[in-house]
PDB file of C-alpha atoms in Angstrom:
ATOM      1  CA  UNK A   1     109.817 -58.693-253.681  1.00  0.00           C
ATOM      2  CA  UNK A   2     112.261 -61.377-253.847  1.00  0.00           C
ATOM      3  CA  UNK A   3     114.242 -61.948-251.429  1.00  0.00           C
ATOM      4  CA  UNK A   4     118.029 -62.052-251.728  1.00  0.00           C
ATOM      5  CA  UNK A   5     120.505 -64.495-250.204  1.00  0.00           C
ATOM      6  CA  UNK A   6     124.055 -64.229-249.549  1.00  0.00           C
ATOM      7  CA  UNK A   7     125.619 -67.879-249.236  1.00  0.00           C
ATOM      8  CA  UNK A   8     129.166 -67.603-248.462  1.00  0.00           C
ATOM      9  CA  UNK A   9     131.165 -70.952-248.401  1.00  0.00           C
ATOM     10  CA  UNK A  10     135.107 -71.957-249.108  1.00  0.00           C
ATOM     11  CA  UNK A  11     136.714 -71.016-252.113  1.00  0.00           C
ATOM     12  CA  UNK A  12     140.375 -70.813-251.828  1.00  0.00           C
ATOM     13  CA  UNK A  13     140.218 -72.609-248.037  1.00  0.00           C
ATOM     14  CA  UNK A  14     139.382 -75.190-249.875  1.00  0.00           C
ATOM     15  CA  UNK A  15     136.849 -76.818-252.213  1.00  0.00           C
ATOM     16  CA  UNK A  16     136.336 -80.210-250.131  1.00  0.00           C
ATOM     17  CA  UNK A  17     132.305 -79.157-249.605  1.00  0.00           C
ATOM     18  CA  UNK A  18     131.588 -77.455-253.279  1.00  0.00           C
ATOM     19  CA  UNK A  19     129.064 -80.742-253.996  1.00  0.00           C
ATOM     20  CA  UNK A  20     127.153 -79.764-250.312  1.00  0.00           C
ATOM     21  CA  UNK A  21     127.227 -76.247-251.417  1.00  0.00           C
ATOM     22  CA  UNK A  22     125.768 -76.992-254.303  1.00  0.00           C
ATOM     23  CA  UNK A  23     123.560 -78.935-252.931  1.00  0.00           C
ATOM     24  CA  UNK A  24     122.681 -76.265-250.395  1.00  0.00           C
ATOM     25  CA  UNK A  25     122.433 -73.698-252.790  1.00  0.00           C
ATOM     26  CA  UNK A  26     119.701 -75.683-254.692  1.00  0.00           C
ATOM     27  CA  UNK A  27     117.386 -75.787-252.011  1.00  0.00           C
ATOM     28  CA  UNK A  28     118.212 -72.387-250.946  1.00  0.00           C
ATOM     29  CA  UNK A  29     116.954 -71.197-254.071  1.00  0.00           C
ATOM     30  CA  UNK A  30     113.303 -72.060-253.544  1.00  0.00           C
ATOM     31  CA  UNK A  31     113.460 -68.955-251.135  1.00  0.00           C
ATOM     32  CA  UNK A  32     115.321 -66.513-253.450  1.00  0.00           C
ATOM     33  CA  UNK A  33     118.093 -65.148-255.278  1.00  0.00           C
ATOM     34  CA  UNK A  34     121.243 -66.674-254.769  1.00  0.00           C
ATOM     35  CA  UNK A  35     124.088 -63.967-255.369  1.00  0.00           C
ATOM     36  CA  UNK A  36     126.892 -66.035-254.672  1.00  0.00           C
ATOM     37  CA  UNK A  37     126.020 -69.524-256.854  1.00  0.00           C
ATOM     38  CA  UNK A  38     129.381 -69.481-257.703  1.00  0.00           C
ATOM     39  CA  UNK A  39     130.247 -70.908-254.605  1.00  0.00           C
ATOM     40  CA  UNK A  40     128.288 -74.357-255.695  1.00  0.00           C
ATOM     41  CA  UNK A  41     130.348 -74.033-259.014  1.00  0.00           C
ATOM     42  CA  UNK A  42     132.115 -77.570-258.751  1.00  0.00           C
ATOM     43  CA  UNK A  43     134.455 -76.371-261.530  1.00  0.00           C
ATOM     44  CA  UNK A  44     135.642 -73.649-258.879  1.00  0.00           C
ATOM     45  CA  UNK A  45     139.231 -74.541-257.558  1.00  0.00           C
ATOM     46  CA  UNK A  46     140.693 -73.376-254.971  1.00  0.00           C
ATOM     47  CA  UNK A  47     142.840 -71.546-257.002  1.00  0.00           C
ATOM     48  CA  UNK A  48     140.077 -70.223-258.844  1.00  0.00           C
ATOM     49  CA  UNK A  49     139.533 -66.841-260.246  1.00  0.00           C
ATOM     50  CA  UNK A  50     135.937 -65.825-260.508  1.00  0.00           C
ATOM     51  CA  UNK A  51     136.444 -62.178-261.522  1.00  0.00           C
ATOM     52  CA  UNK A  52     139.375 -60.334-263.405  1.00  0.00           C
ATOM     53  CA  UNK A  53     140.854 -59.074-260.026  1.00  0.00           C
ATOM     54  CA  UNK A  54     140.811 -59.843-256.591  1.00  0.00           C
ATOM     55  CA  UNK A  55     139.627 -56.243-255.862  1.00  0.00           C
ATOM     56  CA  UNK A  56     136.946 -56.615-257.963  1.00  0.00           C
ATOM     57  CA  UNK A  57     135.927 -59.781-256.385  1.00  0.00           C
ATOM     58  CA  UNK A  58     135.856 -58.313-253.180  1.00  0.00           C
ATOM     59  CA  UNK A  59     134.113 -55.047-253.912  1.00  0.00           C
ATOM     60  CA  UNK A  60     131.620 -57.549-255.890  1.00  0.00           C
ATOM     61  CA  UNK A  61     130.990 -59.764-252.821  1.00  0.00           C
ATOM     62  CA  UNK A  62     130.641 -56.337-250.151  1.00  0.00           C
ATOM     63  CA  UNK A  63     128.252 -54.904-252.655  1.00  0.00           C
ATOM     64  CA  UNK A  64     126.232 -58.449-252.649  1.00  0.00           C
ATOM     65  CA  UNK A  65     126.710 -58.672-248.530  1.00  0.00           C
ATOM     66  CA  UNK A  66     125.155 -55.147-248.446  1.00  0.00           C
ATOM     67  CA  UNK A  67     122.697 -55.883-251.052  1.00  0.00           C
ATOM     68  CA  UNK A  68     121.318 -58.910-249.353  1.00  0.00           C
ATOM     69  CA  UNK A  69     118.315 -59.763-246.841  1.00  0.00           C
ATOM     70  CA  UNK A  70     120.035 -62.854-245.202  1.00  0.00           C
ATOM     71  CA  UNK A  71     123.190 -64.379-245.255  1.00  0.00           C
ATOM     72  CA  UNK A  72     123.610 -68.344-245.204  1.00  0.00           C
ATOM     73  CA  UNK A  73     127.858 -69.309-244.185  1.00  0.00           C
ATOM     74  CA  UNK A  74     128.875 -72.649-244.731  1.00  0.00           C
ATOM     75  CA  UNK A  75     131.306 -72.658-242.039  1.00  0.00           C
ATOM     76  CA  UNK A  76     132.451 -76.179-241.498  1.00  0.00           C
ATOM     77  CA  UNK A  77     135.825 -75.488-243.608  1.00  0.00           C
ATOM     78  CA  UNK A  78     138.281 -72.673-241.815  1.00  0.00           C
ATOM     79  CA  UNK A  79     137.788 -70.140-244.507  1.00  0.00           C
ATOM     80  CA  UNK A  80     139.423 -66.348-244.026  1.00  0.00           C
ATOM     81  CA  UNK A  81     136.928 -64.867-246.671  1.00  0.00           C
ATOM     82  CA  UNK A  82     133.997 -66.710-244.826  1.00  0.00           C
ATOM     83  CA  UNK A  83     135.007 -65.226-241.295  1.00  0.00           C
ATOM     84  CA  UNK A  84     135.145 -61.607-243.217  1.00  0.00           C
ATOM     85  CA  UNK A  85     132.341 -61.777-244.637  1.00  0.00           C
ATOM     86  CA  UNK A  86     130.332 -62.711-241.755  1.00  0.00           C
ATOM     87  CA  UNK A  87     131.736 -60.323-239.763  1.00  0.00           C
ATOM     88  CA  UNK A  88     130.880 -57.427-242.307  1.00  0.00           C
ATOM     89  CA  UNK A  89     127.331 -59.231-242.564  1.00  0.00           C
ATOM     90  CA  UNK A  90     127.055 -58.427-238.839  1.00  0.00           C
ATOM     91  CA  UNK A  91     128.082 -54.960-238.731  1.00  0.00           C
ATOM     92  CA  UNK A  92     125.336 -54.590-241.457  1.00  0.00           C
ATOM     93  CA  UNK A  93     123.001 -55.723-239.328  1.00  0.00           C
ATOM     94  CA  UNK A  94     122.141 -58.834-241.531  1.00  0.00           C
ATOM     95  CA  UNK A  95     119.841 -61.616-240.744  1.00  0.00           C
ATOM     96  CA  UNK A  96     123.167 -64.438-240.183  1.00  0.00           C
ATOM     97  CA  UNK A  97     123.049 -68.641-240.294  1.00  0.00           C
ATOM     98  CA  UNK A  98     125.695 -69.976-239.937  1.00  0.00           C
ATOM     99  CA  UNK A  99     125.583 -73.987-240.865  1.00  0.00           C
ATOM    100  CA  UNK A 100     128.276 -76.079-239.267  1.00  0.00           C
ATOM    101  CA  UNK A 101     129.006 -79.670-240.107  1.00  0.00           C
ATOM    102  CA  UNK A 102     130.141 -81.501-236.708  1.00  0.00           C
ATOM    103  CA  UNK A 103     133.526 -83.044-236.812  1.00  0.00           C
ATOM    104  CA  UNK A 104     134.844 -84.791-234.680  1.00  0.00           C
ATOM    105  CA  UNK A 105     139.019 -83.481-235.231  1.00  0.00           C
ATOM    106  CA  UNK A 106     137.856 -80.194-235.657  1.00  0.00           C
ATOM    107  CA  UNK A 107     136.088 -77.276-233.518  1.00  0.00           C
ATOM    108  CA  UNK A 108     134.518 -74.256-234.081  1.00  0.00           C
ATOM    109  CA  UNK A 109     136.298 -70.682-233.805  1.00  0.00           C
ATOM    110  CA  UNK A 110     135.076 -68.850-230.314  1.00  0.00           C
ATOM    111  CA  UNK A 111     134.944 -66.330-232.982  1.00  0.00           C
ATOM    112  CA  UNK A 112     131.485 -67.653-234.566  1.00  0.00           C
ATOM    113  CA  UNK A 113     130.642 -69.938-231.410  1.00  0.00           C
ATOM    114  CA  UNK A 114     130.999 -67.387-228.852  1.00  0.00           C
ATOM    115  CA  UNK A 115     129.134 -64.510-230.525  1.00  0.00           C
ATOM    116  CA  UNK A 116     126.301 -63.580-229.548  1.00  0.00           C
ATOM    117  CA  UNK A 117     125.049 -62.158-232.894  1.00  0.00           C
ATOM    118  CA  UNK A 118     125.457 -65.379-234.474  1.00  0.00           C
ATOM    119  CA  UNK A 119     122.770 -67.893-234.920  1.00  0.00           C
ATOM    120  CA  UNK A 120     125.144 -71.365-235.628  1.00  0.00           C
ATOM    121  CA  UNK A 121     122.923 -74.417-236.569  1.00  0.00           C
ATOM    122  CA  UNK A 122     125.105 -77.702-236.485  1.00  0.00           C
ATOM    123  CA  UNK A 123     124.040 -80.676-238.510  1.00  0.00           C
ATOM    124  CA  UNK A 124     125.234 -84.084-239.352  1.00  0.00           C
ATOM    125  CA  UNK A 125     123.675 -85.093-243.053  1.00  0.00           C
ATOM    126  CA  UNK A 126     122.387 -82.567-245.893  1.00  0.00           C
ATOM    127  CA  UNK A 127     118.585 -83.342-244.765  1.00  0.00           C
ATOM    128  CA  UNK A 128     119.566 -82.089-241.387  1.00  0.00           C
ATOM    129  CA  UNK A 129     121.115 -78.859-242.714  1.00  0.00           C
ATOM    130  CA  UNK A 130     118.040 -78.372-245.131  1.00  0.00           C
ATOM    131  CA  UNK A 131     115.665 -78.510-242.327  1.00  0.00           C
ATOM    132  CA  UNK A 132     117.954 -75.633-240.389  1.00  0.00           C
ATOM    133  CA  UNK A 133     117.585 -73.788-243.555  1.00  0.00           C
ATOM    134  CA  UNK A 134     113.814 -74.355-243.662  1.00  0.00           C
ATOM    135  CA  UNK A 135     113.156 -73.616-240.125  1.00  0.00           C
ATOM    136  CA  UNK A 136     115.368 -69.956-240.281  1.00  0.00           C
ATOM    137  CA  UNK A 137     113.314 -68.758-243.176  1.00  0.00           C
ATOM    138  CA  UNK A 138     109.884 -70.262-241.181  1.00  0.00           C
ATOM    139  CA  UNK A 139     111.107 -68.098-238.622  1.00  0.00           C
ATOM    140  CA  UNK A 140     111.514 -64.472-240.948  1.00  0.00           C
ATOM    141  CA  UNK A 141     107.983 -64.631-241.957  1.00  0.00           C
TER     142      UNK A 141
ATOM    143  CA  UNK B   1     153.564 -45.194-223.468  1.00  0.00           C
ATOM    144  CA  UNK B   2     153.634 -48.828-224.616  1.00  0.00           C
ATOM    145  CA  UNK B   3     152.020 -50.288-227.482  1.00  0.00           C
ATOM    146  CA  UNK B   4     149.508 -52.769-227.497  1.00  0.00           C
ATOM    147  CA  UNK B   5     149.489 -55.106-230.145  1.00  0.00           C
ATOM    148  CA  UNK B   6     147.042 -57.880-231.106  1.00  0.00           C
ATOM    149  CA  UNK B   7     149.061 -60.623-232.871  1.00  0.00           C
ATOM    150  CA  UNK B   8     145.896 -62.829-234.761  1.00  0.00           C
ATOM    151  CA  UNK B   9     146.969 -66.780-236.311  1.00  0.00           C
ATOM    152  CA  UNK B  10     145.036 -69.390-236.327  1.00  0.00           C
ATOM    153  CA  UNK B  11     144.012 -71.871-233.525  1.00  0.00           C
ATOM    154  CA  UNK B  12     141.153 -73.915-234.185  1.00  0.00           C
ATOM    155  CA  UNK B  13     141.766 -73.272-237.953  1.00  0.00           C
ATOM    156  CA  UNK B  14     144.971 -75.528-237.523  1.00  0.00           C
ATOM    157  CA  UNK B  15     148.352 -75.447-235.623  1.00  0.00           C
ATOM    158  CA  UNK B  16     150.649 -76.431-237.871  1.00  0.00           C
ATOM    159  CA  UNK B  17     152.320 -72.914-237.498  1.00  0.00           C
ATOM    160  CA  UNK B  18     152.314 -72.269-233.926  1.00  0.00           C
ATOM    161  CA  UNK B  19     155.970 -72.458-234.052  1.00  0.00           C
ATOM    162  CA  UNK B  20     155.928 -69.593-236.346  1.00  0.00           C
ATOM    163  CA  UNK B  21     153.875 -67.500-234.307  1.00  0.00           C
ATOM    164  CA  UNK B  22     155.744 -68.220-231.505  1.00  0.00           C
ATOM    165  CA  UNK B  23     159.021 -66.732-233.080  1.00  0.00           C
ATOM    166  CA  UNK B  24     157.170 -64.116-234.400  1.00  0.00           C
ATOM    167  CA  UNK B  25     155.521 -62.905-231.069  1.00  0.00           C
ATOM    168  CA  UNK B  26     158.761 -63.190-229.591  1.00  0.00           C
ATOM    169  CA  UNK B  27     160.155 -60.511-231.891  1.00  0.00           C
ATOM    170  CA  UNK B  28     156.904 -58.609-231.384  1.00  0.00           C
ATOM    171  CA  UNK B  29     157.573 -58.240-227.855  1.00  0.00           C
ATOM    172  CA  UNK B  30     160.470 -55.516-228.621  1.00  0.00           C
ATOM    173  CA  UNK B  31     157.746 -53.066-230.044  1.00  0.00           C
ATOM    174  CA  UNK B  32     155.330 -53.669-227.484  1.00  0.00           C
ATOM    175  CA  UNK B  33     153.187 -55.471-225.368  1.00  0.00           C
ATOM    176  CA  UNK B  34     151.638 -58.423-227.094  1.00  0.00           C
ATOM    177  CA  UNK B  35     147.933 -58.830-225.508  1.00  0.00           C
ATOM    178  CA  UNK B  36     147.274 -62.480-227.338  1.00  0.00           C
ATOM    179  CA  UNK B  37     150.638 -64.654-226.220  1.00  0.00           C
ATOM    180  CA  UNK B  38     148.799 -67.266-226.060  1.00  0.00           C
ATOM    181  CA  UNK B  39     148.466 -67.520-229.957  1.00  0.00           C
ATOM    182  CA  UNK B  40     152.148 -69.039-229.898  1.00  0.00           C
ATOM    183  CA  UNK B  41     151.661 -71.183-226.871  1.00  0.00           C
ATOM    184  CA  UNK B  42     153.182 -74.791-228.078  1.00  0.00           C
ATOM    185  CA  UNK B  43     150.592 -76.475-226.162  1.00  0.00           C
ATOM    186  CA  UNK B  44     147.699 -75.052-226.978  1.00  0.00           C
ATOM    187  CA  UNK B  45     146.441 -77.357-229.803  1.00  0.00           C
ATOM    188  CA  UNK B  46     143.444 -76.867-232.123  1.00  0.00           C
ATOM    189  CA  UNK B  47     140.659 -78.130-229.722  1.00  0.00           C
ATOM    190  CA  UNK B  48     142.794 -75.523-226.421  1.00  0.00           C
ATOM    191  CA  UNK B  49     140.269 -73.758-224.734  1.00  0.00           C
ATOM    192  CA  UNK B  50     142.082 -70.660-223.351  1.00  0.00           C
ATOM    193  CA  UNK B  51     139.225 -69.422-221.199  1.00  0.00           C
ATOM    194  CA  UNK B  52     136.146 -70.745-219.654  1.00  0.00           C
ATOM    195  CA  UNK B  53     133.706 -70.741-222.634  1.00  0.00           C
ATOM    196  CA  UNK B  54     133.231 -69.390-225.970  1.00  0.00           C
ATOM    197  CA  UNK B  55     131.595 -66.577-224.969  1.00  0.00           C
ATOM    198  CA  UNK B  56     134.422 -65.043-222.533  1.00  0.00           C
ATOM    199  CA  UNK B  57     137.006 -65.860-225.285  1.00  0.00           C
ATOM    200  CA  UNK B  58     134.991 -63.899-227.885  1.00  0.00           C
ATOM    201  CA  UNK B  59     134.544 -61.108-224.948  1.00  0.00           C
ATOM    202  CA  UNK B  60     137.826 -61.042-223.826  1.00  0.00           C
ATOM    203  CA  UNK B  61     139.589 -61.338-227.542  1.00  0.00           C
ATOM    204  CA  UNK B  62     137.463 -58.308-229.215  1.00  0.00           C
ATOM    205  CA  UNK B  63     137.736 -56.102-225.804  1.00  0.00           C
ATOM    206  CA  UNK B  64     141.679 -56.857-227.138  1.00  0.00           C
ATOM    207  CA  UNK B  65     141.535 -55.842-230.674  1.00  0.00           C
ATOM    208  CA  UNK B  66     139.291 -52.786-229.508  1.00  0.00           C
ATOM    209  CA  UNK B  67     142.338 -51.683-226.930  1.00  0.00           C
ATOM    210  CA  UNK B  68     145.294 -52.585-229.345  1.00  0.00           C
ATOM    211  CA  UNK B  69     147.100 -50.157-231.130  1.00  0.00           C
ATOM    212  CA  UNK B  70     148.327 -52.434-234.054  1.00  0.00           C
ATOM    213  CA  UNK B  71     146.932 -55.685-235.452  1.00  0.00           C
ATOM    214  CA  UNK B  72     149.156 -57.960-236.550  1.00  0.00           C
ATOM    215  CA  UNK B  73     148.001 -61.297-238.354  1.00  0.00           C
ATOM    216  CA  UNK B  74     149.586 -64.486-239.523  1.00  0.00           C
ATOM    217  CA  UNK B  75     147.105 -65.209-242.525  1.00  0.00           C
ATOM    218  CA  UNK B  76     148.735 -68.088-244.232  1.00  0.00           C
ATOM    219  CA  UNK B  77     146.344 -70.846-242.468  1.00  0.00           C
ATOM    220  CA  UNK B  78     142.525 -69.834-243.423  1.00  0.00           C
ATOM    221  CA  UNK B  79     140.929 -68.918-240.382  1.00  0.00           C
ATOM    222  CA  UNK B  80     137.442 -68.083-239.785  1.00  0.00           C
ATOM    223  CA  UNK B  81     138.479 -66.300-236.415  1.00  0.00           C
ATOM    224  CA  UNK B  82     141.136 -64.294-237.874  1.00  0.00           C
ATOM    225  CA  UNK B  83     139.028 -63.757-240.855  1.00  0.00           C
ATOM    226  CA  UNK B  84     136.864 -61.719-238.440  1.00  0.00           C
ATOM    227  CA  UNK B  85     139.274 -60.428-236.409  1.00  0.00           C
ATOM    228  CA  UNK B  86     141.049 -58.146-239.301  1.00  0.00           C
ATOM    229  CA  UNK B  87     137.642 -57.141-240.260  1.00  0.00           C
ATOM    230  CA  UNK B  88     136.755 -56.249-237.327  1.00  0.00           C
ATOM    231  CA  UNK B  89     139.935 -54.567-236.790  1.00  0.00           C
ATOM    232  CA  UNK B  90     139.304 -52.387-239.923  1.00  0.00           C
ATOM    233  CA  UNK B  91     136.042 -51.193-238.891  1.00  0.00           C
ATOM    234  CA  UNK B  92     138.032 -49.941-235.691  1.00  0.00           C
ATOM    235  CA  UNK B  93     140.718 -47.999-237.976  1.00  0.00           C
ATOM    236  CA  UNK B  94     143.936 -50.183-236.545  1.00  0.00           C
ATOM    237  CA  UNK B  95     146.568 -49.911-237.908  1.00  0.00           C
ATOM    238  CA  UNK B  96     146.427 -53.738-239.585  1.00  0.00           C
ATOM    239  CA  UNK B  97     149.820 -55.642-240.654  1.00  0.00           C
ATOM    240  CA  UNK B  98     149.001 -59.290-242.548  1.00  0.00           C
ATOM    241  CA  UNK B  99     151.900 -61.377-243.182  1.00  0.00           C
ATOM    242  CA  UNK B 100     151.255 -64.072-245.525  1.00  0.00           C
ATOM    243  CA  UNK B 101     153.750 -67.385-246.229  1.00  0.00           C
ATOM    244  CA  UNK B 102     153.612 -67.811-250.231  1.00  0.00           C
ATOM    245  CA  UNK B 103     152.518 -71.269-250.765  1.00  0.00           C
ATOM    246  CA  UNK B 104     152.469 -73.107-253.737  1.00  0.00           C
ATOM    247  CA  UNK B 105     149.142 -75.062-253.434  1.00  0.00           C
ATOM    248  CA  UNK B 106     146.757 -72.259-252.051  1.00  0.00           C
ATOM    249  CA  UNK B 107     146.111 -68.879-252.282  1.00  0.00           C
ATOM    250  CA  UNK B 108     144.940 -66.082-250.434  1.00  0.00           C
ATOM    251  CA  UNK B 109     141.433 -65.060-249.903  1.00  0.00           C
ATOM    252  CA  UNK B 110     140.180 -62.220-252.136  1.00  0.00           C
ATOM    253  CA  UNK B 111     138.498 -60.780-249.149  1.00  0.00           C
ATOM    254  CA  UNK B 112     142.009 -60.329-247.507  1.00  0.00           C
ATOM    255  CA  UNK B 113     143.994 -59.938-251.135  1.00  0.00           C
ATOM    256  CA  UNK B 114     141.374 -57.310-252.870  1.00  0.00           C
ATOM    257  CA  UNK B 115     140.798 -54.812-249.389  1.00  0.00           C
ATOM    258  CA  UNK B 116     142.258 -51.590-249.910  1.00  0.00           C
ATOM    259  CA  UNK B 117     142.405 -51.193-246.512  1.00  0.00           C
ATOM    260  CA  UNK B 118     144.890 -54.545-245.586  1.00  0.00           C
ATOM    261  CA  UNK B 119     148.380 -54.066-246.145  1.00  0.00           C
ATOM    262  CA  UNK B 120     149.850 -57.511-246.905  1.00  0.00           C
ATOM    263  CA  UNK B 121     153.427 -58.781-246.590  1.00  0.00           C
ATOM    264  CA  UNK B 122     154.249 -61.909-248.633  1.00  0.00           C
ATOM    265  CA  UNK B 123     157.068 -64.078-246.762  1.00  0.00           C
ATOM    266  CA  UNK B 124     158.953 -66.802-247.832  1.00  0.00           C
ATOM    267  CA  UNK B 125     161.748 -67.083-244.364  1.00  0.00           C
ATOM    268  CA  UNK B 126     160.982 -66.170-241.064  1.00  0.00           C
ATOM    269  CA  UNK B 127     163.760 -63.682-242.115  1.00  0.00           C
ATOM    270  CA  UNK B 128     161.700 -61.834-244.279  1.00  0.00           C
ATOM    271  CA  UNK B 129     158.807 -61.789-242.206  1.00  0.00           C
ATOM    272  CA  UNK B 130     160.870 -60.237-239.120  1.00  0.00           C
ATOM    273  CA  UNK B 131     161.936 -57.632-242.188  1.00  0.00           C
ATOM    274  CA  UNK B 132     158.454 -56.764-242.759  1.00  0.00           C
ATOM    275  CA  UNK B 133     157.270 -56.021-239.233  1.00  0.00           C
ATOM    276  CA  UNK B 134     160.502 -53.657-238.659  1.00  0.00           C
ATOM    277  CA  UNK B 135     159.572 -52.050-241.827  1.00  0.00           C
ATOM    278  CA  UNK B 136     155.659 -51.564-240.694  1.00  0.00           C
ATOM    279  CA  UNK B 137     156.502 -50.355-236.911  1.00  0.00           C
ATOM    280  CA  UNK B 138     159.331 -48.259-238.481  1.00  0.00           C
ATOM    281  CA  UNK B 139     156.430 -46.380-240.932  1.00  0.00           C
ATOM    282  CA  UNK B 140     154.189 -46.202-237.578  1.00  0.00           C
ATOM    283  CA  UNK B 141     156.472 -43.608-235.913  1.00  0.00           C
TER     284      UNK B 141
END
C-alpha cells in the first residue's frame, strides 16, 4: 500500500522556504503520497487561500494529519499552523520529523526541542536534509 | 479559589511584542494568578533560556497548561510553541482565549482561524484587547 505523507511547512508565517519545500516535497515523493503539495506551491502567498474557507482548510488538513502514516514539518520558519499540526500529529500517535534549518539569529521553540516525542533532524544545505529524510524512512522499514 | 491562567506569546518566535504581553499580563493578574510571567519579561529575548534545558521548559510549561484554568494566547507573531500550546490546550478542554492584532501584511493561520473550538478576538489597541479579556472572564462566571 502506499504510503502517505503529511509535509507541513509555512504558509501564512511566511513563504521565505516555498522553493526548499518544493524541493523537499520532490524527493519526498519517491516514498509516497504527498497530501499537502500545496505547501511547495511557489504561487502560494502568504496570504493565500487554498480552500473556500478557513474551516474547510483546517478540517481538510486534520482529516490528512489523521489520514497519514508519517508526518515530515519544515520547522525552520515560526509557523502557528506548523506547531498545531504537529502537536495533533503527536496525540495521533504519528510517526513525526521534524527538519530544522540551523540559524544562527534564531532558535528552536523548547516546544519541539524539548519534547520528547519529537524526532528534530537539523541540517545546513538541501542534500543534508534529503539524507535526514532518507535515513527516517530507512529506519520505518 | 484563584484562577490559574496560562498566558501563551511568542519567545523564540520573535519579541517584538513583549511589551504587549507585558501590559497584557499585567491586567491578567486582576483575574488570577498568571503561571507564565515570564512571557512579558523585557529581558528575556528570543535566544532567553528560562530554565535549565529544553526538556525542563517543555516539562515545566505543559505541567502549566495541564493545571491552568484558562489559556490565554497572544497569536499575532506565528509561533510554533504557541501553535502547540493552544492545541494542546484544546485536547485538555481549557477554556482557550486568542487575541489576535489585525495586521495588514499577514494573516492568521487557518489552523487557529478555521477551529471551532478557538474563540478569537481581533484587536487593533491595547484598549480593545483589555475589552476582550473582561468580556471572556466576565462569560466564565
Amino acid at each position: 500500500m502506499t504510503m502517505k505523507i503529511y509535509f507541513a511547512g509555512s504558509i501564512r508565517g511566511g513563504r521565505d522556504n516555498k522553493e526548499l519545500y518544493f524541493q523537499l516535497i520532490q524527493h519526498l515523493a519517491q516514498y509516497g503520497q504527498i497530501l499537502t503539495e500545496h505547501i511547495g506551491n511557489r504561487n502560494l502567498t502568504e496570504f493565500g487561500e487554498d480552500g473556500p474557507s478557513d474551516e474547510w482548510i483546517y478540517n481538510r488538513d486534520m482529516s490528512w494529519v489523521q489520514e497519514s502514516d508519517v508526518v515530515i514539518a519544515e520547522i525552520s520558519i515560526p509557523s502557528l499552523g506548523v506547531g498545531y499540526e504537529v502537536g495533533k500529529a503527536e496525540d495521533m500517535n504519528k510517526k513525526i520529523l521534524c527538519l530544522y534549518k540551523n540559524q544562527q539569529d534564531k532558535s528552536l521553540s523548547a516546544m519541539i526541542n524539548g519534547n520528547p516525542n519529537m524526532k528534530i533532524a537539523r541540517y545546513e544545505t538541501l542534500e543534508d536534509a534529503v539524507s535526514h529524510i532518507d535515513n527516517f524512512f530507512q529506519l520505518l522499514e
